[in-house]
Coordinates of C-alpha atoms in Angstrom, one line a residue:
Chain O
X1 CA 33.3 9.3 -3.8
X2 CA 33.2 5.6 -2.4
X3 CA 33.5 6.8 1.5
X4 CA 33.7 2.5 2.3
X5 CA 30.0 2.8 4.3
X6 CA 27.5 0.2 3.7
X7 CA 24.1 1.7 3.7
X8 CA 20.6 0.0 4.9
X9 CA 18.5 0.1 2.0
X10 CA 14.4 1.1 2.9
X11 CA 11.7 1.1 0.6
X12 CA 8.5 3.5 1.7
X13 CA 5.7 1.4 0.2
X14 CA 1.9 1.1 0.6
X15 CA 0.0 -0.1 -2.4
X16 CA -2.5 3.1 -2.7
X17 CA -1.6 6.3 -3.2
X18 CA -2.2 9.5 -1.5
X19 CA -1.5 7.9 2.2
X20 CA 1.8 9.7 2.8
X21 CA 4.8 7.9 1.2
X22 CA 6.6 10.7 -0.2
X23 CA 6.0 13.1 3.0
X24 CA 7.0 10.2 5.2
X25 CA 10.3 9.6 2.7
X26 CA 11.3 13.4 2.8
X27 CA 10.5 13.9 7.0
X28 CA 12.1 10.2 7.9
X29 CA 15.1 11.5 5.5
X30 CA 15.8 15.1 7.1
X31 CA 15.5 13.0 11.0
X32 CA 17.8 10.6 10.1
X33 CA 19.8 13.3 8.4
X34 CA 19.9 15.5 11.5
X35 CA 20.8 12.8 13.8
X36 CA 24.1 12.4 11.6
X37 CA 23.6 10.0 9.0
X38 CA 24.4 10.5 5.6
X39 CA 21.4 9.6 3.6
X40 CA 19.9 9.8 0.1
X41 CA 15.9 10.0 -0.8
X42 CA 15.5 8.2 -4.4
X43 CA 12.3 8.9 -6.1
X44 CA 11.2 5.6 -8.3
X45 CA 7.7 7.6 -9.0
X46 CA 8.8 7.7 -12.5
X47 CA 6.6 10.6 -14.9
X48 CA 4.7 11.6 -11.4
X49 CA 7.8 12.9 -9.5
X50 CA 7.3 14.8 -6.1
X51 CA 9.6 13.8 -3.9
X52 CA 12.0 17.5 -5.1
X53 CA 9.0 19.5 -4.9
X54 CA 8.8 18.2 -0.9
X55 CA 12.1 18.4 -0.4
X56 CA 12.1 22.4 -2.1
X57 CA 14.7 20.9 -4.4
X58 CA 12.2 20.9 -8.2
X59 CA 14.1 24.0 -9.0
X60 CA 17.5 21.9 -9.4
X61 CA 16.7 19.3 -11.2
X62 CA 19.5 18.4 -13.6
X63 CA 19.9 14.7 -14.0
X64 CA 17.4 12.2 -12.9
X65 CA 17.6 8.3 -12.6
X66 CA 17.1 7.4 -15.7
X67 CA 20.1 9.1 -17.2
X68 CA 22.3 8.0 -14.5
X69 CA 20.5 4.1 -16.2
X70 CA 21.6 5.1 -19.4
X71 CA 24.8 6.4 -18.6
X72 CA 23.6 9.9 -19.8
X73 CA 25.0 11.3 -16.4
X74 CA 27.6 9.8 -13.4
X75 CA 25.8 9.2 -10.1
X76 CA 27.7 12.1 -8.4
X77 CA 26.2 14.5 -10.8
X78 CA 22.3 13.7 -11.0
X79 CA 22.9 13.2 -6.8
X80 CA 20.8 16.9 -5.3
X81 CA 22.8 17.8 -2.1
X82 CA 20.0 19.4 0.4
X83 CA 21.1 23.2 1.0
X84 CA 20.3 22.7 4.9
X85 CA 21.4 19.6 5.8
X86 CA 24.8 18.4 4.4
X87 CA 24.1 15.0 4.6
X88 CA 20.7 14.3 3.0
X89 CA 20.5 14.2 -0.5
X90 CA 18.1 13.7 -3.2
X91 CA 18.4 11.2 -6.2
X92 CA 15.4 12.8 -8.6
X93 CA 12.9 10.3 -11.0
X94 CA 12.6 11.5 -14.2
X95 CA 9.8 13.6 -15.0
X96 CA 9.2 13.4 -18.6
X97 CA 11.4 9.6 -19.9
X98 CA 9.3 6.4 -20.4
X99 CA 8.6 4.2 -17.3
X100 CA 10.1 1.5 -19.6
X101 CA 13.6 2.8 -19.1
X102 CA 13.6 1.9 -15.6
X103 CA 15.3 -1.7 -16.0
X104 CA 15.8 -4.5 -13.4
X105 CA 19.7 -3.9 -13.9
X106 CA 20.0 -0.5 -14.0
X107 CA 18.5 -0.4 -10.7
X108 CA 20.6 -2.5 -9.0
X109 CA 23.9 -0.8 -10.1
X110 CA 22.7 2.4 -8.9
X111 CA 21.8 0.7 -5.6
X112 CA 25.1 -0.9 -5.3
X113 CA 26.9 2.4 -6.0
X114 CA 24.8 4.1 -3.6
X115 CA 25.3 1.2 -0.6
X116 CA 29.0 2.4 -0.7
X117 CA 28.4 6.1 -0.1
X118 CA 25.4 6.5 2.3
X119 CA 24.6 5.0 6.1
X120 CA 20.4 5.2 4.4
X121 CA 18.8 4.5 0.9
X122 CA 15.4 5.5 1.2
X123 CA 13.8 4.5 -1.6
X124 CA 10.4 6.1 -1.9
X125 CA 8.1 3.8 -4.1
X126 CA 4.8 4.6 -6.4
X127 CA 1.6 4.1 -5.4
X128 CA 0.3 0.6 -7.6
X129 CA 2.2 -2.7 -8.0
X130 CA 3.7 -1.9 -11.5
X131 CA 7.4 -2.3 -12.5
X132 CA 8.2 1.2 -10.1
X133 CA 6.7 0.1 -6.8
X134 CA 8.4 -3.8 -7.3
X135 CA 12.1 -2.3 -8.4
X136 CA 11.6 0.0 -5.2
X137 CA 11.1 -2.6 -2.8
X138 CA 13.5 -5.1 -5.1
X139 CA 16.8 -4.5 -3.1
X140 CA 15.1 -3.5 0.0
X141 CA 16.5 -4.4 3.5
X142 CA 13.5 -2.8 5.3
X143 CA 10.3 -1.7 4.0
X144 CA 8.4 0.9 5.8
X145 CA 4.2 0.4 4.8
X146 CA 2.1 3.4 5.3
X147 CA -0.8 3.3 5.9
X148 CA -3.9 4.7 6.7
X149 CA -6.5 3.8 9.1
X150 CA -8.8 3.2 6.1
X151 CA -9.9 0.1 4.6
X152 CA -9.0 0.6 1.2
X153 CA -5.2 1.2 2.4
X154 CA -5.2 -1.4 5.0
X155 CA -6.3 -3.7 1.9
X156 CA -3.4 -2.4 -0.3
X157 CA -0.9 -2.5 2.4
X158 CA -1.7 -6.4 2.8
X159 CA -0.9 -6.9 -0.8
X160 CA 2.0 -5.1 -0.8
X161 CA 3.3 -6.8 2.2
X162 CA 2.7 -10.3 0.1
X163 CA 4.6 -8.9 -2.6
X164 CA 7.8 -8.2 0.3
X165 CA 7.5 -11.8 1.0
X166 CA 7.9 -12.7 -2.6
X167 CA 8.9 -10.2 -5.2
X168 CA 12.4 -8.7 -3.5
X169 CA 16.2 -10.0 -3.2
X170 CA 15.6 -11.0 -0.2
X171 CA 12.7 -12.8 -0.1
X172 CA 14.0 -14.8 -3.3
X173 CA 17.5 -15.9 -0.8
X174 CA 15.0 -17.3 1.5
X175 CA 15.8 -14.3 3.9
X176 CA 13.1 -11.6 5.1
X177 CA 13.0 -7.6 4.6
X178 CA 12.2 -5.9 8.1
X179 CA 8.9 -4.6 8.1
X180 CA 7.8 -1.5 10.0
X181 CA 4.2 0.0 9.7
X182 CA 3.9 3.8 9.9
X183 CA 0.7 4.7 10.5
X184 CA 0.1 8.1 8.7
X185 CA -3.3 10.9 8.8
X186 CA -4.3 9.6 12.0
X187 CA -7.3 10.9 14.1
X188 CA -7.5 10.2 17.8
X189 CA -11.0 11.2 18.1
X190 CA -12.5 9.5 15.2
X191 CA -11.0 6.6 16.5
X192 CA -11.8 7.2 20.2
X193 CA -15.3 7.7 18.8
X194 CA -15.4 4.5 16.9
X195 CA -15.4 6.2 13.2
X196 CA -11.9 5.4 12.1
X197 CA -9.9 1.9 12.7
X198 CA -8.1 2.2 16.0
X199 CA -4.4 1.7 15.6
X200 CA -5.1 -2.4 17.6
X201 CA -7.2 -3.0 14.6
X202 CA -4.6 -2.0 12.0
X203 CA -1.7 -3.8 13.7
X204 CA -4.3 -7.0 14.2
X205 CA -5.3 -6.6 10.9
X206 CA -1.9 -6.3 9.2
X207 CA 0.4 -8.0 11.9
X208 CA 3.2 -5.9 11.3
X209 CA 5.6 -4.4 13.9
X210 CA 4.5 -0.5 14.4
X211 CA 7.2 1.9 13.6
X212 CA 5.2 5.2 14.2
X213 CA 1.7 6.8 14.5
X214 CA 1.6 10.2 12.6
X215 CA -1.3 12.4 13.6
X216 CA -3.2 14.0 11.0
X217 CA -1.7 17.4 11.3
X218 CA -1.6 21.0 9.3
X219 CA 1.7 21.2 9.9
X220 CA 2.2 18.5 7.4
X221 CA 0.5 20.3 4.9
X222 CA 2.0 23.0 5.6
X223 CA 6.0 21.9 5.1
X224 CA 4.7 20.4 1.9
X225 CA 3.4 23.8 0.8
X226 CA 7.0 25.3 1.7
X227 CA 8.9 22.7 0.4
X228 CA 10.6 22.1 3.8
X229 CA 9.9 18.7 6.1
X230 CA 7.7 18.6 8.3
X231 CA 11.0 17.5 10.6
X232 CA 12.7 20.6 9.4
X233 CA 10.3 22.8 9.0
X234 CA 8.2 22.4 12.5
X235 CA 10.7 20.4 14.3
X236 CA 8.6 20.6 17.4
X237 CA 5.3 19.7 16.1
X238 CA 3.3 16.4 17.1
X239 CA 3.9 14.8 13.4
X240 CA 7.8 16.1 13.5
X241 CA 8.1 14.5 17.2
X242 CA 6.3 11.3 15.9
X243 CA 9.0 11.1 12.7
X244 CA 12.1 11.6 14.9
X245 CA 10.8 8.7 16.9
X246 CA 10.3 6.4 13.9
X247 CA 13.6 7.2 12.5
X248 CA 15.7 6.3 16.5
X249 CA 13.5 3.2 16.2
X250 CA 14.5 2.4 12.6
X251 CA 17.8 2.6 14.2
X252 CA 17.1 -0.4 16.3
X253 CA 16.6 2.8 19.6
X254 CA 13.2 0.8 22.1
X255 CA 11.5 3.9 23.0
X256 CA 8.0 3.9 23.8
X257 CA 5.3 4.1 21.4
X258 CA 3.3 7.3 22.4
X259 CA -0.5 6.8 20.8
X260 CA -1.5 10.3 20.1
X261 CA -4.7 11.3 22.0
X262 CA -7.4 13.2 22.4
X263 CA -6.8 16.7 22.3
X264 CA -10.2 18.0 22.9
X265 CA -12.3 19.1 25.7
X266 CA -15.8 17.9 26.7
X267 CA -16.8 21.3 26.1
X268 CA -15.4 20.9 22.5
X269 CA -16.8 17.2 22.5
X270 CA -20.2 18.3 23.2
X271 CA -20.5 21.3 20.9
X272 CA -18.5 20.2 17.6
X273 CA -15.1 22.4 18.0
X274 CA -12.4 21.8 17.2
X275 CA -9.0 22.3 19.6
X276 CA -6.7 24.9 17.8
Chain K
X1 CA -19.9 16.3 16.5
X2 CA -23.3 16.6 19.0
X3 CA -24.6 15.2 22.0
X4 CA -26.8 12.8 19.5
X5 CA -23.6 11.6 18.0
X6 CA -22.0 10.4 21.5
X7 CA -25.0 7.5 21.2
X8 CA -24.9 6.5 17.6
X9 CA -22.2 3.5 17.7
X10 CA -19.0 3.9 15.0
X11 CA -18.4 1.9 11.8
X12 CA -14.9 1.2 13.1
X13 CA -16.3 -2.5 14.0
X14 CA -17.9 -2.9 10.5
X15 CA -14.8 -2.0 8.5
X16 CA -12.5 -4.0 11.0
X17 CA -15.4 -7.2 10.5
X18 CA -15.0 -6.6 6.5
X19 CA -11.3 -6.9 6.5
X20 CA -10.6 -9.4 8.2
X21 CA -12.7 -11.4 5.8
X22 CA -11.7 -10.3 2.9
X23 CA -8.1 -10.2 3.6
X24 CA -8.3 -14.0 5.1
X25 CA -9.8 -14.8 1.9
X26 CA -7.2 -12.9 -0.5
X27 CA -4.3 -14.4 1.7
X28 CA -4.8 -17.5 1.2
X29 CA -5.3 -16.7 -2.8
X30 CA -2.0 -15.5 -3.0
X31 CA -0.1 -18.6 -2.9
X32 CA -2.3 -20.6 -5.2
X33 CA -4.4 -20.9 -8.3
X34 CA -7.1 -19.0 -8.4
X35 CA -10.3 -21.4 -7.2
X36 CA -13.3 -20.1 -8.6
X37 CA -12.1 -20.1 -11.9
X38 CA -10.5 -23.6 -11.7
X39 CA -13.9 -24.5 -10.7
X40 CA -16.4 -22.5 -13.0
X41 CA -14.0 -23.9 -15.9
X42 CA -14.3 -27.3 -15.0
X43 CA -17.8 -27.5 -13.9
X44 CA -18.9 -25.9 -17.6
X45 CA -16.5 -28.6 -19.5
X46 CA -18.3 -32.1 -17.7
X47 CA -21.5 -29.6 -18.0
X48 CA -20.5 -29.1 -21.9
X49 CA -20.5 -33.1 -22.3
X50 CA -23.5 -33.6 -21.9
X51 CA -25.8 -30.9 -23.0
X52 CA -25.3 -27.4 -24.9
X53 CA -25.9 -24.6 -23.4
X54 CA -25.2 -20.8 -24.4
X55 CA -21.7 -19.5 -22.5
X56 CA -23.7 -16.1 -22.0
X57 CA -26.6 -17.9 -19.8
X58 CA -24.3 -18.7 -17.2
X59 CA -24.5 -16.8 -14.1
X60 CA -21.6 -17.8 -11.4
X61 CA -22.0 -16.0 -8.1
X62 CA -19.8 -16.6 -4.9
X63 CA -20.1 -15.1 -1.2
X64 CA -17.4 -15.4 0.8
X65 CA -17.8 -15.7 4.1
X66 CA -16.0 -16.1 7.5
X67 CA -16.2 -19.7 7.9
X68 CA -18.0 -21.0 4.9
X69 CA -18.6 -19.8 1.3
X70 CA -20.5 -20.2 -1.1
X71 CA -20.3 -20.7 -5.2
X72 CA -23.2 -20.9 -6.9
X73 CA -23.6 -21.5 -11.2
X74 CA -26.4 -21.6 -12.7
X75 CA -26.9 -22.5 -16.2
X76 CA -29.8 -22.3 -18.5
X77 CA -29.9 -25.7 -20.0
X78 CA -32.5 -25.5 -23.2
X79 CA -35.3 -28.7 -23.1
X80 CA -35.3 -32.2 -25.0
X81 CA -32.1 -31.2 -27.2
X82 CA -28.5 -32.8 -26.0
X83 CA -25.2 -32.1 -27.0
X84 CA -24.7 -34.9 -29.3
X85 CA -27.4 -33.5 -31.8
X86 CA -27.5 -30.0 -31.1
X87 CA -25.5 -28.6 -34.3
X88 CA -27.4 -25.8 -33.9
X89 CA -25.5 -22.3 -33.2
X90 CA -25.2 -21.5 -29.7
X91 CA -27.1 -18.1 -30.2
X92 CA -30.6 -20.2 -30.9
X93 CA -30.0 -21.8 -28.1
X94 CA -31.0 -19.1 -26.0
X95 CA -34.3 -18.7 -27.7
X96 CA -35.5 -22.4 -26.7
X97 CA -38.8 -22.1 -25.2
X98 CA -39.2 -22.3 -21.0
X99 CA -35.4 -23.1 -21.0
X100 CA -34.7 -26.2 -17.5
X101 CA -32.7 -24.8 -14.5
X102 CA -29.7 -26.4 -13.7
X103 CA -28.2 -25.5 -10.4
X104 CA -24.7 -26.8 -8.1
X105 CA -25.0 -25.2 -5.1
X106 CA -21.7 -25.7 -2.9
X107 CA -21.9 -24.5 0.7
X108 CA -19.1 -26.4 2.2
X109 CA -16.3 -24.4 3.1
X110 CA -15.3 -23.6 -0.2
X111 CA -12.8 -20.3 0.0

């Protein structure tokens, strides 16, 4: 199954949980997918697994990265191929097996097998900074930090983005892993209003390049409810449009970063509604 | 979402304000040992040397700040006993009648 590519390894990190990292995985997997790339989603969240439940894939579930570890299964096997997009596919965590199992070596062969087959490795990391979230980011050549325009994250993503300059291959051969902030749940009119850090503050803060701005959306909710990406499932939508865009940038593709706005009248402003 | 709340200013600035401190300080952390401790464990062993005084009366509290912070130990030091003949358990120490104040104070950019 070696098909001779060399794939571009990405971590989707932030520290905390809850601020989108497995949405972000699964819709930044299906746009890359769609543009052509052959790319596989691996879910390190060992015991809390979700990213097969986003992807509508939890019903087939065979193998999971832990037996592929322990040799219990081949790559090829425990590897989920997405039913609408040939080229995505879905390397499970295991639900139930002992974080423990997840070793240092183990991940790296399955990286190295997977570098061979795929253009992307998207490697979507647990919240925290225990053994999961540093063997994520360990053989990262890119690291995607979402965040949310929230102290508490913006706090986490800074420690996590010490631990990039540290804890990885990379960083140990004196080299750098690419970082890209995606800004994730965000609200232009709390921050036009001065409730919510504005996205200047977050970049100031953080001083990492911005990869995207994702607007707090139902749609997102939504394509996690139906186990569909928000990219697949809403193509169209102001989050899907924002994730196509991070993913042509993540290809190295300049295009202007759009800062979602306002969406509300003065009417609206005045009296407390909310646009539909 | 009112008229009234067009006038009431955001705590956008405040959080922004808090992190920048915080995060300065927790930077610069990262990449070496951790200072208050190296401090509060030195300070109590000259301390120690000289007088007795009970671990649990020690209260070390630290404000870090933009520019400067501050570390400040107190210790409960009980009267007219010193170390060399204070054989006494640490516990009774405590109990020592109208116990002397011993304060370090440190203001100057300590982070």
């Amino acid at each position: 199954m070696n098909e001779g590519k060399s794939a571009r390894v990405l971590v989707v990190t932030s520290g905390k949980g809850g601020v989108g990292k497995t949405t972000s995985t699964a819709a930044l997997g299906v746009a890359l997918a769609k543009d052509g790339d052959k790319v596989v989603v691996v879910d390190f969240d060992v015991g809390l697994r979700n990213l097969d439940l986003v992807l509508g894939a939890e019903r087939r579930v065979v193998f999971d990265l832990i037996n592929v570890i322990n040799g219990v299964a081949k790559l090829p096997q425990a590897l989920i191929r997405d039913k609408r997009l040939e080229n995505l596919y879905l390397l499970p965590a295991s639900q139930t097996r002992d974080k423990e199992a997840l070793t240092e070596d183990g991940v790296a062969k399955v990286i190295a097998e997977l570098r061979g087959k795929f253009d992307w490795i998207i490697c979507d990391s647990p919240a925290g900074i225990e053994r999961g979230a540093t063997l994520a980011m360990r053989h990262a050549d890119a690291a995607i930090i979402v965040t949310n325009p929230e102290v508490s994250s913006v706090r986490d993503s800074d420690r996590i983005i010490g631990l990039l300059d540290s804890k990885t291959e990379r960083a140990e051969r004196g080299e750098c892993v690419d970082k890209h902030l995606l800004i994730t749940r965000y609200h232009p009119w709390r921050a036009a209003r001065g409730e919510m850090l504005s996205i200047d503050d977050v970049l100031e803060i953080l001083s990492v390049p911005l990869l995207g701005i994702i607007p707090e959306s139902e749609e997102v909710l939504r394509a996690s409810n139906v186990g569909s990406p928000v990219t697949l499932n809403a193509a169209l939508s102001p989050p899907a449009r924002a994730y196509f865009e991070a993913a042509h940038r993540l290809k190295g593709e300049q295009i202007p970063m759009h800062i979602p706005s306002e969406s509300r009248s003065i009417f609206n402003k005045l009296f407390g509604r909310k646009a539909a | 979402m009112n008229l009234l709340h067009l006038f009431r200013r955001g705590s956008a600035p405040v959080a922004r304000e808090r992190l920048q401190i915080l995060l300065a300080h927790e930077r610069e952390a990262r990449n070496e040992p951790d200072l208050l401790g190296v401090l509060r464990e030195e300070i109590l062993a000259v301390i120690s040397r000289h007088v007795a005084f009970d671990p649990d009366k020690v209260q070390i509290t630290m404000d870090r700040g933009k520019n400067v912070s501050t570390l400040a130990v107190d210790i409960e030091i009980p009267n007219r006993r010193r170390a060399a003949d204070t054989a006494a358990p640490v516990g009774r120490l405590a109990l020592e009648p109208r116990p002397a104040l011993a304060r370090s104070l440190w203001t100057n950019g300590l982070v």
